[in-house]
Amino acid sequence: MNCSQRFTVIRRRHHCRACGRVLCNNCCSSRARLEYMESTETRVCLPCLQVLRKQLITLVPTLPPILNGPDSIEQLHQTLVDPISPPVVFAMQSSQPGADRHQLLVRVKLLQLDCCVRRKCWSFATSGMRWVAQDEIVILLEQDSVATTDESVGDELLPPADIFYHLFSIYEEAMNKHHVIINLGHTVTPGTFLGSTEHGGFLFFRTSFQCVQQLLLPTPPYLVAVLLQRWEIPWAKVFPLRLLLRLGAEFRYYPCPLFSVRKRKSVFGEVGHTIVNLLADMRNFSYSLPAVAGLVVHMEEKETNILLPKSRYQQVCKALAQSNDHVISLAASFSPQADAHLVCLQLDDGSYQTQAINIHTRPRKVTGASFLVLNGALKSSSGISGRSSIVEDGVMVQLLPDMLSNLKQALIRMENYTIQCGKIIDDQPEETVTLKWVDQEPSPVNLGVQSPIDGRSFTGISSIRVMQPRDFKGEGHRLLRWTELFVIQIEDSARSSSNRIEDNGDITRFAETLAKAASVALAAKLASLEPHTLIGLRVSLDGDSVEYQAGAGQTSLPNACVEELDSSLIPILHRESSGQGVPCIVELWFQVVHP
């Protein structure tokens, strides 16, 4: 083995799937994708890992792919540090035969964030994740100190390579297994990562109140990733919002910091005694709190409002079906309308304590909570109609069993329900808890997304990512792929019972027909679309009017492309309008790869 240590009962044997050598756990702790094992992640030794990674990253367009001498390193460092120079672009592409020719680009810059956090951070921003139906990713990693040759300590000159490899593994997961990361999703890093075995992975979230003035951000939608410690991974799996807000309290940044700090102290340790142990499986992760996207808990003086989006009715019904007769538990979402939020802190003795963090410039009027528990164990002999209390970073409402049953029926009928807390004999309740159905979600989907045709805002408009697309080849090794479908407008009679676009077979079949015809037409003229990489096709299908628009970069397509689209789309649109087509307005997005 590499470390020249003897095998023992504790130091177990492992064999590298790349070279076949038998090594100990420390020398064979890494994982990589091997072609002969159908690109699944398998155990490899450290020397083999370096060989596999050697051809993965190159610099674009003129910098050398391998930096050997100190002059080259210093030259690259000066480019990364210079505030005037554009970010350095690294290109990553699989070296396996027959792999996708599309490259994942990562734009890197060393930023001096002196506006608010006063930290120097490496900025990593991807470009190309949308090709595999994944949101773009941003990582801000605080610059670390490293030992130099003269036994002094200095700042690291180059961005850590582990970040590139991790981003590329996310890209490959989305491309090969169609596993994409969503808001409050997480990744796990095996073995040593960024120089420590205590680094466990990343938690991904969308920006809200954070300062982004000096950041190099991709086009929305994108996710920001924050580095996690090993002890924090269970919370990322079961209750990510608690972890996110706890990091905000740790760094005094509402709701959470955008930057990551290496080798910091974990904010959580052993799980210990927490109410979440009763609501979720923190050991085997077989079940967790039912989550309703867009559900928020707003606490005000003598009033608590639980807002339920009407578009998430099916999720609410599913959570009610999974609950038992006496308890309903629901995980809440972060509310941008709240001025503050409850935070759960774990003390040194393992117990949990409740605090609150708030926006520095606002008075605290509305406080958010991370979960809701409705407990029907209140006895009628208590003389109380209901009781509301704060438990850790959530709200527990105790009520009579009959009231809990009535509440369930009201939610199934999509009706509001009010719980009056306090003594029955009192004329005025001590507190009122109201469950309300609302039309809009507090954090709308596709926030900041704009159409490439005319810049139309798609904030609040649902979309579908195409998970298994077909590639169309154009001249000069160009590729075209349909990646996303936006449903801008649809008649209420044509909506599915679940309000999910995916469940509307007529819309998806119509979109697939359009996508195939448009792809064939555009593939023949891809050279004329350079340098545009995103094309939009909007189709309006109504009984009296049928039309389509196509564009890229908020400009019209060349005449050659329009003529090809006319010959392909007009027969389809006339056939749909004269038949039983669903009246709707949809927009299809196509990604283009130029050589």
XYZ file of C-alpha atoms in Angstrom:
595
model
C 0.000 0.000 0.000
C 1.049 3.623 -0.391
C 1.380 4.318 3.346
C 3.468 1.150 4.028
C 1.263 0.229 6.994
C 0.203 -3.307 7.867
C -3.372 -4.457 7.442
C -5.174 -5.028 10.757
C -8.721 -5.667 11.935
C -9.242 -1.899 12.041
C -7.182 -1.016 8.939
C -9.289 -2.898 6.393
C -8.402 -3.938 2.830
C -9.901 -2.217 -0.205
C -9.003 -2.669 -3.844
C -8.834 0.117 -6.392
C -11.296 -0.436 -9.251
C -8.962 1.363 -11.661
C -5.569 -0.328 -11.110
C -6.630 -3.324 -9.000
C -4.146 -2.803 -6.157
C -5.155 -3.707 -2.604
C -4.859 -0.669 -0.336
C -6.012 0.575 3.050
C -9.009 2.841 3.557
C -6.928 6.030 3.721
C -5.033 5.286 0.504
C -8.160 4.133 -1.348
C -10.806 6.530 -0.037
C -11.642 8.467 -3.206
C -14.355 7.801 -5.763
C -14.448 8.347 -9.506
C -16.521 7.327 -12.510
C -15.066 4.512 -14.619
C -16.195 3.765 -18.155
C -16.020 -0.028 -17.860
C -18.372 0.156 -14.843
C -20.981 2.154 -16.787
C -19.750 5.470 -15.354
C -20.856 4.653 -11.805
C -18.912 6.107 -8.879
C -16.466 3.495 -7.581
C -13.569 3.379 -5.135
C -10.171 4.336 -6.558
C -6.773 5.070 -5.043
C -5.263 8.544 -4.895
C -2.707 8.063 -7.739
C -5.427 6.792 -10.070
C -7.666 9.685 -9.083
C -4.974 12.171 -10.118
C -4.596 10.441 -13.500
C -8.355 10.455 -14.090
C -8.600 14.144 -13.220
C -5.585 15.236 -15.252
C -7.459 15.825 -18.503
C -10.679 17.072 -16.937
C -9.961 20.790 -16.555
C -8.480 23.188 -19.083
C -8.337 26.957 -19.246
C -10.199 28.921 -21.893
C -9.214 30.238 -24.368
C -5.471 30.901 -24.434
C -4.045 30.016 -21.037
C -2.107 26.734 -20.795
C -4.031 23.693 -19.511
C -1.202 22.630 -17.175
C 0.634 25.047 -14.894
C 4.121 23.739 -14.171
C 6.366 26.677 -13.376
C 5.980 29.387 -10.754
C 5.794 32.049 -13.475
C 2.648 30.464 -14.925
C 1.043 30.204 -11.490
C 1.877 33.814 -10.692
C 0.523 34.962 -14.062
C -2.770 33.157 -13.483
C -2.980 34.484 -9.932
C -2.553 38.073 -11.117
C -5.369 37.576 -13.628
C -7.639 36.139 -10.936
C -6.907 38.973 -8.507
C -7.049 41.899 -10.949
C -10.467 43.573 -10.425
C -10.470 44.941 -13.977
C -9.718 41.676 -15.772
C -12.653 39.411 -16.646
C -13.011 36.142 -14.735
C -10.879 33.200 -15.807
C -12.945 30.525 -17.546
C -12.197 26.859 -16.891
C -13.712 24.254 -19.207
C -14.536 20.741 -18.030
C -15.490 17.904 -20.315
C -15.588 14.146 -19.922
C -12.669 12.365 -21.570
C -14.646 9.132 -22.016
C -15.239 7.980 -25.619
C -18.733 8.794 -26.818
C -19.422 11.252 -23.997
C -21.435 14.425 -24.465
C -19.322 17.020 -26.303
C -20.898 19.835 -24.320
C -18.471 21.570 -21.978
C -19.232 22.781 -18.488
C -17.683 26.216 -18.017
C -16.728 27.612 -14.611
C -15.934 31.317 -14.299
C -13.510 31.983 -11.446
C -12.451 35.235 -9.801
C -10.914 36.241 -6.486
C -13.296 38.852 -5.061
C -12.689 41.337 -2.275
C -16.158 41.536 -0.707
C -15.643 44.752 1.211
C -19.236 45.997 0.915
C -20.739 43.974 3.772
C -18.929 40.786 4.838
C -15.332 42.062 4.445
C -13.919 38.754 3.239
C -11.765 37.701 0.313
C -13.462 34.826 -1.505
C -12.966 32.628 -4.533
C -16.021 32.995 -6.759
C -17.083 29.983 -8.855
C -20.014 30.438 -11.266
C -21.023 27.700 -13.698
C -22.278 28.092 -17.245
C -23.776 25.093 -18.996
C -25.673 23.305 -16.241
C -28.956 24.159 -17.973
C -27.899 21.820 -20.788
C -28.602 18.916 -18.391
C -31.717 20.481 -16.742
C -29.766 21.699 -13.707
C -29.824 25.254 -12.341
C -26.517 27.091 -12.578
C -24.451 27.007 -9.379
C -22.493 29.697 -7.527
C -19.931 28.955 -4.796
C -18.165 31.641 -2.749
C -15.264 30.078 -0.844
C -13.203 32.179 1.534
C -9.540 32.284 0.558
C -7.459 30.050 2.801
C -3.950 30.422 4.170
C -1.281 27.921 3.097
C 2.279 27.210 4.182
C 5.014 28.509 1.867
C 8.522 27.215 1.183
C 10.142 29.568 3.710
C 7.943 28.155 6.527
C 5.737 31.235 6.558
C 2.001 31.408 5.965
C 0.488 33.093 2.922
C -2.747 33.189 0.958
C -3.410 30.422 -1.544
C -2.621 31.540 -5.084
C -4.977 29.300 -7.075
C -8.581 28.225 -6.554
C -8.905 24.749 -4.971
C -9.325 22.030 -7.582
C -11.783 20.061 -5.423
C -14.488 22.610 -6.237
C -14.109 21.974 -9.975
C -14.317 18.216 -9.539
C -17.386 18.499 -7.335
C -19.173 20.772 -9.800
C -18.387 18.361 -12.603
C -19.735 15.433 -10.550
C -23.014 17.366 -10.164
C -23.057 17.899 -13.932
C -22.474 14.186 -14.568
C -25.170 13.160 -12.070
C -27.683 15.300 -13.936
C -26.488 14.100 -17.346
C -26.215 10.359 -16.650
C -28.704 9.695 -13.848
C -31.032 12.711 -14.253
C -30.506 13.615 -10.583
C -30.802 17.392 -10.308
C -30.358 19.590 -7.245
C -33.239 21.854 -6.269
C -33.665 24.622 -3.718
C -32.610 23.366 -0.240
C -31.058 20.289 -1.838
C -27.659 18.993 -0.783
C -24.643 17.008 -1.954
C -22.283 14.778 0.022
C -18.517 14.660 -0.503
C -16.823 11.339 0.361
C -13.384 11.191 1.972
C -11.089 14.199 2.145
C -12.464 17.383 0.612
C -10.762 20.787 0.609
C -7.999 19.422 2.803
C -10.202 18.036 5.578
C -12.304 14.949 6.257
C -14.701 17.119 8.298
C -16.114 18.803 5.192
C -19.275 16.881 4.362
C -20.844 18.516 1.315
C -22.899 21.525 0.228
C -26.357 22.924 0.885
C -27.992 24.747 -2.036
C -30.429 27.653 -1.778
C -31.716 30.720 -3.607
C -30.714 34.248 -2.695
C -33.202 36.500 -0.905
C -31.981 39.404 1.267
C -28.239 38.856 0.787
C -26.019 41.480 -0.803
C -24.974 40.468 -4.344
C -23.536 43.794 -5.554
C -19.970 42.612 -6.181
C -20.736 39.031 -7.199
C -20.361 37.480 -10.649
C -23.718 35.766 -11.032
C -25.043 33.644 -13.908
C -28.374 34.274 -15.575
C -31.288 33.213 -13.306
C -32.300 30.730 -12.132
C -29.235 29.765 -10.125
C -28.432 28.201 -6.750
C -25.831 29.255 -4.201
C -23.956 26.490 -2.375
C -22.588 26.767 1.160
C -20.023 24.321 2.560
C -21.213 21.954 5.316
C -19.472 19.977 8.044
C -20.000 16.226 8.551
C -22.194 16.697 11.620
C -24.493 19.006 9.654
C -25.308 16.530 6.864
C -28.198 14.806 8.759
C -29.927 18.161 9.130
C -29.385 18.915 5.434
C -31.179 15.652 4.626
C -34.102 15.979 7.033
C -34.532 19.657 7.912
C -32.438 21.926 5.623
C -34.212 25.171 6.556
C -33.198 24.779 10.217
C -29.570 24.335 9.170
C -29.663 27.279 6.765
C -31.017 29.696 9.363
C -28.632 28.366 12.002
C -25.724 29.281 9.710
C -27.238 32.741 9.405
C -27.234 33.106 13.185
C -23.654 31.813 13.368
C -22.355 34.467 10.969
C -24.899 37.150 11.975
C -26.174 37.376 8.415
C -29.890 37.191 7.570
C -31.128 34.736 6.497
C -27.852 32.924 5.784
C -24.382 33.749 4.411
C -23.490 33.302 0.758
C -19.841 32.542 1.510
C -18.319 29.298 2.805
C -15.633 29.003 5.461
C -13.316 26.011 5.584
C -12.521 24.117 8.808
C -15.082 26.017 10.866
C -16.782 24.572 13.926
C -19.953 22.612 13.196
C -23.162 24.334 14.316
C -24.739 20.967 15.243
C -23.337 17.885 16.973
C -25.032 14.698 18.162
C -28.745 14.990 17.441
C -29.756 14.503 21.090
C -33.245 15.313 22.378
C -35.207 17.361 19.875
C -38.821 17.396 18.770
C -37.631 16.572 15.250
C -36.750 13.072 16.524
C -40.496 12.514 16.951
C -41.360 13.909 13.515
C -38.557 12.491 11.343
C -36.089 9.606 11.235
C -32.733 11.181 12.048
C -30.926 7.832 12.108
C -31.894 5.955 8.922
C -33.617 8.855 7.082
C -36.528 6.598 6.113
C -39.063 9.407 6.600
C -39.029 13.138 7.286
C -41.400 16.027 7.894
C -43.953 16.351 5.087
C -43.039 19.487 3.171
C -45.490 21.747 1.365
C -43.671 24.092 -1.001
C -44.638 27.694 -0.323
C -46.229 27.041 3.088
C -45.124 29.766 5.501
C -45.829 30.474 9.175
C -46.173 34.144 10.151
C -46.259 35.042 13.850
C -47.460 38.480 14.874
C -48.702 39.908 18.152
C -51.559 37.650 19.365
C -51.959 36.261 15.848
C -50.383 33.419 13.869
C -51.140 32.891 10.177
C -50.311 29.729 8.255
C -50.455 30.510 4.527
C -51.148 27.609 2.156
C -50.731 28.175 -1.617
C -53.707 26.908 -3.592
C -51.339 25.565 -6.233
C -49.965 23.118 -3.615
C -53.336 21.594 -2.732
C -52.227 18.080 -3.698
C -49.168 18.321 -1.437
C -51.382 19.358 1.485
C -53.739 16.424 0.882
C -50.782 14.039 0.699
C -49.416 15.353 4.005
C -52.831 14.937 5.644
C -53.079 11.370 4.358
C -49.648 10.534 5.793
C -50.433 12.010 9.227
C -51.982 10.024 12.058
C -55.292 10.771 13.774
C -53.855 12.999 16.495
C -50.882 14.885 15.007
C -50.290 16.816 11.777
C -46.741 18.037 11.162
C -45.691 20.201 8.222
C -42.301 21.640 7.279
C -42.532 25.307 6.320
C -40.652 27.332 3.720
C -38.600 30.471 4.184
C -40.802 33.556 3.974
C -39.442 36.702 2.286
C -42.371 38.637 3.796
C -41.151 37.999 7.360
C -38.871 40.494 9.112
C -37.346 37.854 11.396
C -37.188 34.103 11.782
C -36.956 31.630 14.643
C -33.616 29.822 14.880
C -32.783 26.659 16.816
C -29.366 26.591 18.514
C -27.731 23.510 20.005
C -25.859 24.193 23.239
C -22.686 22.479 24.417
C -24.680 20.026 26.571
C -26.673 18.884 23.518
C -29.901 20.677 24.432
C -31.685 23.033 22.058
C -32.538 26.693 22.521
C -34.741 29.092 20.584
C -33.511 32.438 19.314
C -34.517 34.793 16.529
C -32.586 36.558 13.810
C -33.946 39.534 11.938
C -33.174 41.959 9.138
C -30.959 44.648 10.588
C -32.737 47.576 8.944
C -36.334 46.544 9.722
C -38.426 46.571 12.895
C -39.571 43.097 13.891
C -43.280 42.811 13.062
C -43.641 39.400 11.407
C -41.567 36.422 12.557
C -41.344 33.231 10.522
C -41.162 29.655 11.796
C -39.660 26.518 10.256
C -42.400 23.980 10.963
C -45.950 23.569 12.241
C -47.329 20.852 14.523
C -51.081 20.499 15.073
C -51.639 18.283 18.103
C -55.145 17.011 18.864
C -54.336 15.743 22.365
C -55.953 18.627 24.276
C -58.593 17.395 26.726
C -62.009 19.029 27.011
C -61.684 19.014 30.810
C -58.821 21.520 30.583
C -61.232 24.359 29.884
C -59.011 25.591 27.051
C -60.120 25.874 23.443
C -56.563 25.836 22.112
C -52.970 26.568 23.022
C -50.185 27.888 20.790
C -46.531 27.725 21.787
C -43.076 28.045 20.258
C -41.117 24.782 20.213
C -37.491 25.170 19.094
C -37.824 26.953 15.717
C -41.417 25.917 15.055
C -44.968 26.420 16.282
C -47.070 23.801 18.063
C -50.831 24.265 18.310
C -52.740 22.061 20.734
C -56.462 21.672 20.128
C -59.354 19.334 20.867
C -59.602 16.073 18.853
C -62.901 17.138 17.269
C -61.372 20.439 16.202
C -58.431 18.637 14.579
C -60.852 16.443 12.624
C -62.818 19.513 11.505
C -59.566 21.219 10.516
C -58.598 18.281 8.288
C -61.963 18.343 6.544
C -61.723 22.108 6.020
C -58.283 21.782 4.411
C -59.519 19.006 2.116
C -62.366 21.311 1.023
C -59.779 24.111 0.564
C -61.434 26.255 3.215
C -59.825 28.550 5.771
C -59.869 27.498 9.413
C -59.413 29.563 12.584
C -58.331 28.281 15.994
C -59.011 30.475 19.006
C -56.499 29.869 21.780
C -57.206 30.551 25.440
C -59.815 29.778 28.060
C -63.276 28.874 26.829
C -64.957 31.213 29.312
C -63.063 34.283 28.060
C -64.839 36.614 25.641
C -61.682 37.418 23.691
C -59.126 34.744 22.730
C -55.562 35.106 23.934
C -54.279 34.290 20.449
C -55.730 33.398 17.072
C -54.214 30.804 14.736
C -55.558 30.908 11.172
C -54.863 28.549 8.290
C -55.425 30.493 5.051
C -55.386 29.468 1.408
C -53.631 32.072 -0.761
C -53.384 32.512 -4.525
C -49.677 33.347 -4.774
C -46.667 31.616 -3.264
C -44.424 33.819 -1.085
C -41.386 32.911 -3.201
C -42.595 32.608 -6.805
C -41.012 30.077 -9.125
C -38.597 31.180 -11.862
C -37.830 34.439 -10.057
C -35.842 36.750 -12.340
C -36.144 34.494 -15.411
C -36.711 36.341 -18.697
C -37.674 35.180 -22.158
C -34.927 35.222 -24.815
C -37.553 36.373 -27.324
C -38.564 39.743 -25.881
C -37.363 39.837 -22.269
C -40.795 38.988 -20.867
C -40.657 38.131 -17.169
C -41.435 34.530 -16.263
C -41.580 35.145 -12.516
C -44.380 32.996 -11.110
C -44.795 30.979 -14.330
C -44.313 27.240 -13.931
C -42.001 25.290 -16.194
C -40.866 21.742 -16.910
C -37.238 20.745 -17.398
C -36.774 18.126 -20.120
C -34.869 15.345 -18.342
C -34.181 12.987 -21.269
C -33.847 15.232 -24.310
C -32.862 14.319 -27.824
C -29.916 16.081 -29.439
C -30.149 17.343 -33.016
C -26.886 17.745 -34.916
C -26.181 20.739 -37.089
C -23.327 21.696 -39.367
C -19.865 22.049 -37.884
C -20.458 19.769 -34.867
C -23.155 22.059 -33.487
C -25.841 20.592 -31.229
C -29.415 21.647 -30.485
C -31.417 20.430 -27.492
C -34.914 21.209 -26.181
C -34.418 21.894 -22.466
C -37.474 23.602 -20.955
C -41.199 24.232 -21.389
C -43.034 27.251 -19.919
C -46.841 27.243 -19.734
C -47.692 30.946 -19.810
C -51.459 30.605 -20.055
C -53.964 27.756 -20.078
C -57.735 27.590 -19.724
C -58.997 26.520 -16.291
C -61.028 23.727 -17.869
C -57.828 22.241 -19.301
C -55.935 22.201 -15.990
C -55.295 18.872 -14.312
C -56.653 18.199 -10.830
C -53.129 18.437 -9.382
C -52.325 21.814 -11.037
C -49.066 20.227 -12.240
C -47.998 20.827 -15.823
C -46.459 17.360 -15.990
C -49.875 15.786 -15.369
C -51.497 17.556 -18.327
C -51.010 15.073 -21.137
C -52.479 17.299 -23.864
C -50.053 20.150 -23.177
C -46.970 17.933 -22.964
C -47.841 16.017 -26.145
C -48.448 19.279 -28.007
C -45.117 20.657 -26.759
C -43.247 17.505 -27.788
C -44.679 17.752 -31.299
C -43.650 21.402 -31.537
C -40.179 20.707 -30.145
C -39.457 17.949 -32.648
C -40.592 20.005 -35.634
C -38.745 23.133 -34.488
C -35.561 21.188 -33.731
C -35.471 19.683 -37.214
C -35.984 23.135 -38.733
C -33.407 24.941 -36.584
C -30.732 22.238 -36.750
C -30.155 22.939 -40.427
C -29.439 26.635 -39.718
C -27.503 26.541 -36.438
C -24.481 28.292 -37.942
C -26.543 31.440 -38.523
C -27.488 31.583 -34.815
C -23.947 32.022 -33.505
C -23.124 33.340 -30.897
C -26.576 32.818 -29.334
C -26.873 29.725 -27.138
C -30.514 30.073 -26.000
C -33.457 30.163 -28.415
C -37.086 30.747 -27.455
C -40.202 29.622 -29.339
C -43.554 30.994 -28.107
C -46.762 29.515 -29.489
C -50.253 30.958 -28.936
C -53.043 28.509 -29.698
C -56.571 29.914 -29.571
C -59.713 29.127 -31.459
C -59.587 32.350 -33.478
C -55.868 33.173 -33.598
C -52.832 30.951 -33.984
C -49.317 32.385 -34.070
C -45.755 31.794 -33.014
C -42.728 33.941 -32.158
C -39.094 32.914 -32.136
C -36.043 34.799 -30.997
C -32.667 34.746 -29.298
C -30.988 37.454 -27.243
C -34.257 39.463 -27.402
C -33.912 39.784 -31.182
C -35.645 38.037 -34.066
C -34.086 35.009 -35.720
C -32.449 35.273 -39.159
C -34.783 34.982 -42.148
C -33.345 31.601 -43.082
C -34.400 30.186 -39.698
C -37.843 31.797 -39.887
C -38.498 30.232 -43.308
C -37.575 26.781 -42.004
C -39.811 27.256 -38.954
C -42.727 28.402 -41.120
C -42.629 25.268 -43.234
C -42.409 23.020 -40.151
C -44.723 24.697 -37.629
C -47.577 26.234 -39.633
C -49.105 22.865 -40.692
C -48.960 21.641 -37.081
C -50.563 24.797 -35.686
C -53.401 24.765 -38.225
C -54.068 21.101 -37.492
C -54.188 21.737 -33.743
C -56.438 24.798 -34.077
C -58.945 23.000 -36.295
C -58.996 19.913 -34.076
C -59.345 19.449 -30.334
C -56.208 21.330 -29.350
C -56.038 22.843 -25.866
C -56.163 26.683 -25.920
C -52.889 27.779 -24.388
C -49.765 29.916 -24.656
C -46.496 28.027 -24.228
C -42.837 28.835 -24.721
C -40.135 26.294 -25.520
C -36.451 26.884 -24.838
C -33.673 25.337 -26.899
C -29.985 25.270 -25.978
C -27.308 25.448 -28.693
C -23.700 24.272 -28.451
C -21.278 25.910 -30.886
C -17.842 24.360 -31.563
